[in-house]
Amino acid sequence: MTDDRGAGRRSSTATLTQARDDARSRADTAVEAMPYLPPASSPYTPADVDPSTLVWAETVAGPGYTHMTVARGTRIRLEDVTGDACAHVVVLSALNPGERLNVADTQKIPWQAYLGAGHPLLSGDGRVLATVVADAAGGHHDAFCGVTTIAGNIERYGAGAAHTATAAGRELLLLAAAKEGLTPRDVPPSVSFFKGVRVAPDGALEWTGDGGAGATVDLVAEMPLTVLVANAAHPLDPAEGYRTGPVRVHAWAAAASSASDPWWTATPERTRAYLNTQQHLLARGIR
Amino acid sequence: MTVTWATYEAEYFDRSEPYVQGAIVLDQEIAPRAGWSAPIRAGHVLTLVDVGGNQSGDCLIYDASDHDVRYSAQATLAAQRNAYLVDGSVLRDQEGAALMTVVGNEVERQDTIGGACSKESNTLRYGHHTLFHHACRENFLLEGAKHGLGPRDLVSNINWFMNVPVEADGTLGIVDGMSAPGKRVALRAERDVLVVISNCPQVNNPCNDFNPTPLRVIVTDPAVAA
Ligand SMILES: [Zn+2]
């Protein structure tokens, strides 16, 4: 980011005492994009969530990225605060990062290309990594286009490096992956929330816009899960300039999907995917 | 019931010929259900022939000098703003740079949405009795291992000669193919690449017309006379 709010020279830092006092005086600065610690102290705790159950609360800058490894049963809500954000997400098994999001299977197994409530995010190993359990973004999501690249953003906006105001989504995903001990090999195709694309009869990828300010999507981790999020403009966003806004993240201890959830039995393919997941964890002693 | 799938010879097979003329660098047949891989030099043209018709050739492409740089279905589709591969489609890596270009295509459209079949996804799509059916992911893993590639190197692939329409409500799936014996697709390498192909063994959906048949790979060097 080129706009580092709350930063800059404030007072004399000529001596160690002055420098230490100056550094410490900065801590109380509140800005739009920052984590809330402990998570229960989040000023934006969703009304339907008991603050004491929160395990992760953060506002992610746009452009910016975040990442977390969460327990099975964690429910993660992403919010497009202003209607201008796009959350590009990769999920990987925290038990074995070789098992990670497989976008092709995520579209093929449910016989459905468009993400919405109840859609499973599948690995290439026949299991469900996470489920989209709620969609308050009107289906404005995309699994076709992935993230922008540094070369593409240089061409379109003049810059694409992670430290610029027009950062490429891929640069941010690579950083998120690195912080989780992962490498570029571990960043497969991603899914994008809050910005929609549809396929026309001739195959053309058509922009359908956003779900508006305050749009949310909820994911439930079906296994111990590493989550990578890049908040960056969508590759097909027709906006004149680089369009971005903050993404708010709240995650809390909830429950993994069970046979009583409608998406478990929505189609026979999904039922078998949940059964495979359940057995995989059962064998490991993970309930 | 035991069913024998591999049809190595049939009267209707058409092995065709290279799409782009030039010195023959390589001419090999990929047996039904088998994997295949080879480095392809910049400027050379790979012609893939659908010998028996409607036989899916699942394909991954890597930069020959850096396998971390690999085919990206998403970068490819976003750049062309279309969900299907056709003549002229540029096959791009994750940074958007060209790996190969489709310089010839004899079927209406080619697929890069449907992904590869796997033993595991077979259990989801067709039931747990299909777990021991051979699959493209097995071919990718074994063929890739020859080049140091593993599960972390597998990404959304291309399915030459496979037909995956997307309907208005988002319904998508594999339906009967639009190819025929002897139909070809030709790819020009834009730099030195490694191409990995699985001759799809799937017998639970129409991607191979329920009858796996051979694929022929011919690599020509257009800069050198045939
Ligand atoms: Zn296959």
XYZ file of C-alpha atoms and ligand atoms in Angstrom:
514
model
C 0.000 0.000 0.000
C 1.196 3.505 -0.766
C -1.134 4.952 1.858
C 0.262 3.909 5.239
C -2.115 5.723 7.557
C -0.918 6.811 10.942
C 2.719 6.616 9.853
C 5.411 9.256 9.436
C 7.579 11.429 11.664
C 5.825 12.606 14.812
C 8.473 13.570 17.301
C 12.184 13.533 17.904
C 13.788 10.095 17.551
C 17.398 11.164 18.077
C 17.967 9.078 21.213
C 16.969 5.519 22.046
C 14.570 6.715 24.747
C 12.907 9.106 22.312
C 12.773 6.484 19.575
C 11.246 3.922 21.941
C 8.662 6.428 23.225
C 7.845 7.416 19.640
C 7.402 3.793 18.561
C 5.199 2.972 21.530
C 3.048 6.093 21.077
C 1.926 4.787 17.680
C 0.180 1.667 18.946
C -3.202 3.160 19.734
C -3.762 4.371 16.197
C -6.960 2.916 14.749
C -7.217 2.594 10.978
C -9.686 0.933 8.693
C -7.635 -2.171 7.892
C -6.246 -3.995 10.900
C -6.733 -7.109 12.988
C -8.773 -7.010 16.210
C -7.172 -8.703 19.209
C -8.392 -10.547 21.024
C -10.897 -11.413 18.277
C -13.760 -11.010 20.775
C -12.928 -7.288 20.892
C -13.841 -6.743 17.239
C -15.937 -3.576 16.900
C -17.662 -5.215 13.934
C -18.701 -8.539 15.499
C -21.690 -9.793 13.455
C -24.986 -9.534 15.319
C -25.612 -13.286 15.001
C -22.250 -14.261 16.503
C -21.343 -14.705 20.172
C -18.138 -12.638 20.499
C -16.617 -15.191 22.872
C -16.591 -17.767 20.045
C -14.545 -15.578 17.674
C -11.130 -16.943 16.659
C -10.195 -14.451 13.944
C -11.344 -10.869 13.340
C -9.704 -8.574 10.860
C -10.309 -5.953 8.208
C -8.128 -6.698 5.186
C -6.913 -3.711 3.199
C -7.733 -3.424 -0.461
C -5.405 -4.363 -2.002
C -4.064 -6.630 0.692
C -4.034 -10.231 1.846
C -4.541 -12.413 4.864
C -4.112 -16.061 5.746
C -4.975 -18.341 8.638
C -4.981 -22.000 9.565
C -8.249 -22.854 11.297
C -9.796 -25.868 12.995
C -12.449 -28.112 11.437
C -15.829 -26.583 12.137
C -14.653 -22.980 11.986
C -17.173 -20.738 10.239
C -15.573 -17.890 8.302
C -17.579 -14.856 7.194
C -16.111 -12.559 4.561
C -17.736 -9.166 4.037
C -17.367 -6.797 1.117
C -17.662 -3.665 3.249
C -18.056 -1.076 0.488
C -19.126 -3.253 -2.449
C -15.767 -2.716 -4.132
C -13.779 -5.662 -2.779
C -12.987 -8.994 -4.379
C -11.812 -11.836 -2.134
C -9.759 -14.387 -4.070
C -9.600 -17.537 -1.960
C -7.464 -20.683 -1.938
C -8.052 -23.369 0.695
C -5.703 -26.246 1.471
C -5.848 -29.139 3.913
C -3.763 -28.215 6.939
C -3.088 -31.957 7.321
C -1.506 -32.217 3.860
C -1.188 -29.119 1.688
C -0.909 -31.375 -1.370
C -4.653 -31.674 -0.930
C -5.936 -28.289 -1.992
C -8.713 -26.507 -3.811
C -9.458 -28.079 -7.184
C -11.586 -25.585 -9.090
C -12.400 -28.049 -11.878
C -13.799 -30.621 -9.445
C -15.521 -27.827 -7.498
C -17.493 -27.036 -10.667
C -17.755 -30.510 -12.189
C -18.798 -32.646 -9.216
C -21.911 -30.550 -8.361
C -22.627 -30.161 -12.118
C -22.674 -26.413 -11.408
C -20.202 -23.747 -12.520
C -21.515 -20.920 -10.355
C -20.785 -20.670 -6.646
C -23.636 -20.080 -4.239
C -25.077 -21.210 -0.920
C -24.412 -24.882 -0.288
C -21.602 -25.160 -2.860
C -18.718 -27.397 -1.731
C -15.118 -26.313 -2.291
C -13.604 -29.654 -3.283
C -10.051 -30.913 -3.263
C -8.618 -33.102 -5.996
C -8.881 -36.021 -3.585
C -12.640 -36.447 -3.623
C -13.223 -34.559 -0.387
C -14.778 -31.296 0.763
C -12.300 -28.743 2.113
C -14.944 -26.149 2.931
C -18.577 -25.434 2.167
C -20.128 -22.128 1.151
C -22.891 -22.364 3.745
C -24.412 -18.913 3.215
C -24.355 -16.400 0.391
C -25.599 -12.876 0.985
C -23.904 -11.591 -2.144
C -26.544 -12.745 -4.610
C -24.257 -15.247 -6.302
C -21.810 -12.568 -7.427
C -18.844 -14.920 -7.435
C -16.529 -16.419 -10.033
C -14.540 -19.608 -10.481
C -13.387 -19.031 -14.073
C -10.999 -16.094 -14.094
C -8.722 -16.350 -11.066
C -6.466 -13.452 -10.122
C -4.714 -10.629 -11.907
C -1.008 -10.928 -12.715
C 1.824 -8.489 -12.228
C 2.390 -8.190 -15.990
C -1.313 -7.647 -16.623
C -1.605 -4.969 -13.954
C 1.486 -3.141 -15.194
C -0.131 -3.079 -18.617
C -3.533 -1.963 -17.365
C -2.756 0.221 -14.333
C 0.971 0.971 -14.612
C 1.959 -1.166 -11.613
C 1.197 -4.583 -10.159
C 3.760 -5.290 -7.441
C 2.462 -6.174 -3.983
C 3.621 -2.858 -2.515
C 1.686 -0.753 -5.015
C -1.890 0.529 -4.840
C -2.752 -1.636 -7.862
C -1.298 -4.921 -6.576
C -1.895 -8.073 -8.614
C -3.973 -10.749 -6.899
C -1.374 -13.401 -7.700
C 1.408 -11.454 -5.928
C -0.766 -11.272 -2.823
C -1.689 -14.974 -2.945
C 2.001 -15.871 -3.253
C 2.749 -13.835 -0.128
C -0.147 -15.374 1.792
C 1.090 -18.824 0.783
C 4.663 -18.055 1.798
C 3.521 -17.017 5.285
C 1.935 -20.445 5.673
C 5.164 -22.160 4.679
C 3.959 -22.770 1.134
C 5.552 -22.062 -2.241
C 4.264 -20.967 -5.658
C 3.638 -24.660 -6.459
C 1.019 -24.602 -3.704
C -1.063 -21.842 -5.276
C -3.566 -23.527 -7.616
C -6.484 -21.863 -9.404
C -8.596 -19.846 -6.945
C -12.218 -18.824 -6.473
C -13.350 -15.203 -6.295
C -16.077 -13.880 -4.022
C -18.128 -10.663 -4.421
C -17.559 -10.159 -8.144
C -19.610 -12.163 -10.598
C -18.974 -13.699 -14.023
C -21.360 -15.724 -16.157
C -20.817 -17.758 -19.332
C -22.803 -16.676 -22.398
C -24.051 -19.294 -24.890
C -21.024 -18.610 -27.122
C -18.679 -19.053 -24.155
C -18.062 -15.337 -23.587
C -17.293 -14.521 -19.958
C -19.694 -11.758 -18.959
C -19.354 -9.469 -15.967
C -22.343 -9.434 -13.611
C -21.068 -6.928 -11.063
C -21.182 -7.102 -7.287
C -23.484 -7.915 -4.402
C -23.363 -4.383 -3.004
C -21.936 -2.877 0.173
C -22.201 -5.255 3.105
C -22.422 -8.419 0.982
C -21.219 -11.464 2.872
C -20.351 -15.074 2.250
C -19.893 -17.762 4.934
C -17.545 -20.736 4.608
C -17.320 -23.663 6.993
C -14.024 -25.527 7.287
C -14.779 -29.225 6.823
C -11.256 -30.217 7.849
C -8.268 -28.475 9.472
C -7.854 -25.786 6.870
C -5.316 -23.273 5.627
C -7.077 -20.284 4.114
C -5.366 -17.820 1.768
C -7.204 -14.612 0.864
C -6.050 -12.006 -1.639
C -8.169 -8.866 -1.720
C -7.525 -7.416 -5.153
C -9.410 -6.126 -8.178
C -11.051 -8.829 -10.308
C -9.362 -9.416 -13.703
C -12.569 -8.636 -15.601
C -13.681 -5.647 -13.505
C -14.666 -3.033 -16.096
C -14.100 -0.110 -13.705
C -12.004 2.709 -15.124
C -9.358 2.426 -12.423
C -8.274 -0.297 -10.006
C -11.383 -1.095 -8.002
C -10.893 -2.301 -4.460
C -12.219 -1.951 -0.931
C -11.762 -3.569 2.461
C -12.708 -7.184 3.208
C -13.839 -7.888 6.740
C -13.135 -11.330 8.177
C -14.841 -12.845 11.194
C -14.336 -16.498 12.041
C -15.798 -18.380 14.944
C -15.974 -21.856 16.406
C -19.062 -23.527 14.959
C -19.723 -26.993 13.543
C -18.577 -28.804 10.421
C -21.351 -29.918 8.092
C -23.384 -32.951 9.068
C -25.975 -35.180 7.451
C -28.715 -32.892 8.774
C -27.481 -29.955 6.680
C -29.391 -29.600 3.404
C -26.222 -29.278 1.295
C -24.985 -32.683 2.567
C -27.833 -34.404 0.724
C -28.406 -31.811 -2.019
C -27.008 -34.177 -4.667
C -25.689 -37.760 -4.504
C -22.227 -36.546 -5.548
C -22.039 -34.141 -2.608
C -23.226 -36.769 -0.143
C -20.359 -39.042 -1.203
C -17.896 -36.132 -0.954
C -18.942 -35.480 2.646
C -18.801 -39.198 3.427
C -15.252 -39.380 2.028
C -14.298 -36.361 4.160
C -15.912 -37.786 7.258
C -14.063 -41.111 6.884
C -10.737 -39.353 6.182
C -11.022 -37.487 9.487
C -12.465 -40.455 11.382
C -9.346 -42.478 10.543
C -7.170 -39.670 11.897
C -9.163 -39.444 15.094
C -10.469 -35.988 14.188
C -14.118 -35.495 15.106
C -19.008 -58.510 -15.728
C -15.550 -57.924 -17.116
C -15.338 -55.561 -20.030
C -12.270 -55.174 -22.210
C -11.874 -51.557 -23.194
C -8.690 -51.009 -25.127
C -9.334 -51.109 -28.843
C -5.898 -50.945 -30.403
C -7.068 -51.342 -33.948
C -10.370 -50.727 -35.595
C -11.417 -50.243 -39.152
C -12.586 -46.684 -38.518
C -9.300 -45.458 -36.993
C -7.740 -42.507 -38.827
C -4.180 -41.604 -37.897
C -4.267 -38.498 -40.096
C -1.063 -36.481 -40.628
C 0.743 -33.498 -39.115
C -1.328 -30.302 -39.191
C 1.754 -28.179 -39.873
C 4.364 -29.568 -42.256
C 8.021 -29.763 -41.325
C 10.694 -32.214 -40.318
C 9.264 -34.921 -38.065
C 10.788 -34.520 -34.597
C 8.640 -37.127 -32.893
C 5.808 -39.421 -33.931
C 4.322 -41.587 -31.210
C 1.087 -43.259 -30.332
C -0.352 -42.926 -26.840
C -2.001 -46.227 -26.079
C -5.531 -46.171 -24.724
C -5.472 -45.425 -20.962
C -1.747 -44.557 -20.918
C 0.230 -41.468 -19.982
C 2.770 -39.663 -22.150
C 5.163 -36.734 -21.816
C 7.880 -35.020 -23.835
C 9.749 -31.737 -23.990
C 8.722 -29.634 -26.992
C 11.149 -27.041 -28.332
C 10.123 -23.449 -28.997
C 8.731 -23.120 -32.504
C 7.916 -26.793 -32.900
C 4.297 -27.765 -33.510
C 2.598 -30.632 -31.689
C -0.282 -32.205 -33.609
C -2.572 -34.369 -31.500
C -4.707 -36.759 -33.554
C -7.961 -38.195 -32.199
C -7.366 -41.557 -33.887
C -10.583 -43.289 -32.868
C -12.775 -40.220 -32.364
C -14.097 -38.571 -29.208
C -11.086 -39.576 -27.143
C -10.209 -37.073 -24.428
C -6.526 -36.151 -24.188
C -6.013 -34.561 -20.779
C -3.094 -32.171 -21.053
C -0.815 -30.156 -18.763
C 1.974 -27.836 -19.894
C 5.040 -26.631 -17.963
C 7.916 -24.298 -18.765
C 10.715 -26.758 -19.554
C 13.292 -24.832 -17.517
C 11.087 -24.050 -14.507
C 8.252 -26.435 -13.734
C 6.832 -23.979 -11.178
C 5.692 -22.066 -14.242
C 2.753 -24.026 -15.555
C -0.452 -23.841 -17.535
C -3.183 -21.746 -15.952
C -6.693 -22.387 -17.208
C -7.865 -19.264 -15.389
C -5.206 -16.933 -16.842
C -5.942 -18.410 -20.279
C -9.727 -17.954 -20.034
C -9.587 -14.505 -18.418
C -7.237 -13.219 -21.128
C -9.463 -14.428 -23.971
C -12.675 -13.681 -22.058
C -14.191 -16.927 -23.196
C -14.717 -20.264 -21.476
C -13.771 -22.430 -24.476
C -10.514 -23.021 -26.322
C -10.618 -22.523 -30.079
C -8.222 -21.922 -32.981
C -5.935 -19.058 -31.955
C -6.349 -19.554 -28.214
C -3.132 -18.714 -26.366
C -2.367 -21.200 -23.588
C -0.909 -19.098 -20.778
C 1.045 -19.659 -17.574
C -0.027 -18.268 -14.181
C 1.656 -14.956 -14.970
C -0.257 -14.625 -18.224
C 2.659 -15.381 -20.565
C 2.207 -17.651 -23.580
C 3.307 -21.291 -23.271
C 1.720 -22.559 -26.490
C -0.752 -21.334 -29.108
C -3.529 -23.321 -30.784
C -2.572 -22.987 -34.458
C -5.034 -25.557 -35.768
C -8.255 -27.022 -34.420
C -10.708 -29.310 -36.160
C -13.440 -29.539 -33.513
C -15.878 -26.774 -32.632
C -14.458 -26.053 -29.203
C -12.027 -27.571 -26.737
C -12.402 -27.844 -22.974
C -10.324 -26.544 -20.087
C -13.056 -26.395 -17.427
C -13.795 -30.064 -16.834
C -10.515 -31.034 -15.195
C -9.043 -34.514 -15.039
C -10.767 -37.650 -13.891
C -9.389 -39.282 -10.771
C -10.080 -42.456 -8.815
C -11.263 -40.221 -5.991
C -13.587 -38.012 -8.028
C -14.936 -41.156 -9.709
C -16.243 -42.183 -6.295
C -18.173 -38.917 -6.124
C -19.512 -38.924 -9.657
C -20.273 -42.605 -10.185
C -20.183 -44.303 -6.808
C -17.590 -46.009 -4.658
C -17.488 -49.092 -6.869
C -15.398 -47.047 -9.365
C -12.501 -46.396 -6.968
C -10.274 -48.889 -8.752
C -10.927 -47.619 -12.264
C -7.735 -46.208 -13.756
C -7.834 -42.420 -14.142
C -6.065 -39.404 -15.630
C -4.747 -38.208 -12.286
C -2.864 -41.515 -11.967
C -1.319 -40.944 -15.390
C -0.419 -37.353 -14.518
C 1.233 -38.431 -11.261
C 3.246 -41.270 -12.811
C 4.206 -39.374 -15.959
C 4.934 -36.235 -13.927
C 7.141 -38.167 -11.504
C 9.569 -38.760 -14.389
C 10.122 -35.003 -14.373
C 10.064 -34.409 -10.618
C 6.410 -33.381 -10.557
C 3.958 -34.388 -7.815
C 0.435 -33.672 -6.590
C 1.321 -30.037 -5.858
C 2.107 -29.575 -9.543
C -1.282 -30.699 -10.802
C -3.616 -27.873 -11.795
C -6.739 -27.455 -13.908
C -5.849 -29.032 -17.240
C -6.976 -29.007 -20.863
C -9.137 -31.803 -22.259
C -8.530 -32.018 -25.984
C -11.543 -33.460 -27.861
C -13.793 -33.318 -24.771
C -17.084 -31.419 -24.772
C -18.129 -29.534 -21.614
C -20.943 -27.053 -22.247
C -22.017 -24.499 -19.634
C -25.739 -23.756 -19.649
C -27.386 -20.465 -18.708
C -28.098 -21.520 -15.114
C -24.507 -22.666 -14.614
C -25.176 -26.360 -15.182
C -22.070 -27.862 -16.702
C -20.900 -31.349 -17.472
C -19.346 -33.744 -19.932
C -21.609 -34.648 -22.849
C -21.124 -36.512 -26.128
C -18.069 -35.276 -28.004
C -17.988 -33.320 -31.253
C -14.830 -34.958 -32.567
C -14.360 -37.837 -35.003
C -11.606 -40.213 -36.147
C -8.655 -38.277 -37.552
C -9.627 -34.876 -36.115
C -6.661 -32.820 -34.954
C -5.557 -29.998 -32.744
C -2.167 -28.355 -33.314
C -0.148 -26.450 -30.716
C 2.884 -24.307 -31.383
C 5.346 -24.058 -28.499
C 6.068 -20.399 -27.742
C 9.059 -21.429 -25.625
C 10.625 -24.714 -24.555
C 7.854 -26.564 -22.728
C 7.126 -29.922 -21.132
C 3.820 -31.416 -22.282
C 2.147 -34.152 -20.246
C -0.847 -35.982 -21.709
C -3.118 -38.612 -20.221
C -5.033 -40.643 -22.759
C -8.156 -40.638 -20.633
C -9.198 -44.071 -19.305
C -12.641 -42.903 -18.180
C -15.432 -45.391 -18.951
C -18.224 -43.913 -16.854
C -19.013 -40.857 -18.976
C -19.039 -39.968 -22.694
C -15.638 -38.179 -22.732
C -14.170 -41.208 -24.530
C -17.439 -42.457 -25.990
C -17.138 -45.230 -23.341
C -14.410 -46.749 -25.511
C -10.804 -45.573 -24.916
C -8.876 -45.409 -28.184
C -5.332 -44.304 -29.141
C -4.059 -40.774 -29.594
C -1.245 -39.955 -32.015
C 1.288 -37.246 -31.195
C 3.343 -35.825 -34.024
C 5.854 -33.029 -33.434
C 7.127 -31.156 -36.456
C 9.742 -28.456 -36.917
C 8.287 -26.037 -39.476
C 11.698 -24.376 -39.873
C 13.099 -27.544 -41.438
C 11.642 -29.026 -44.612
C 9.829 -32.321 -44.236
Zn -9.696 -38.839 -17.638
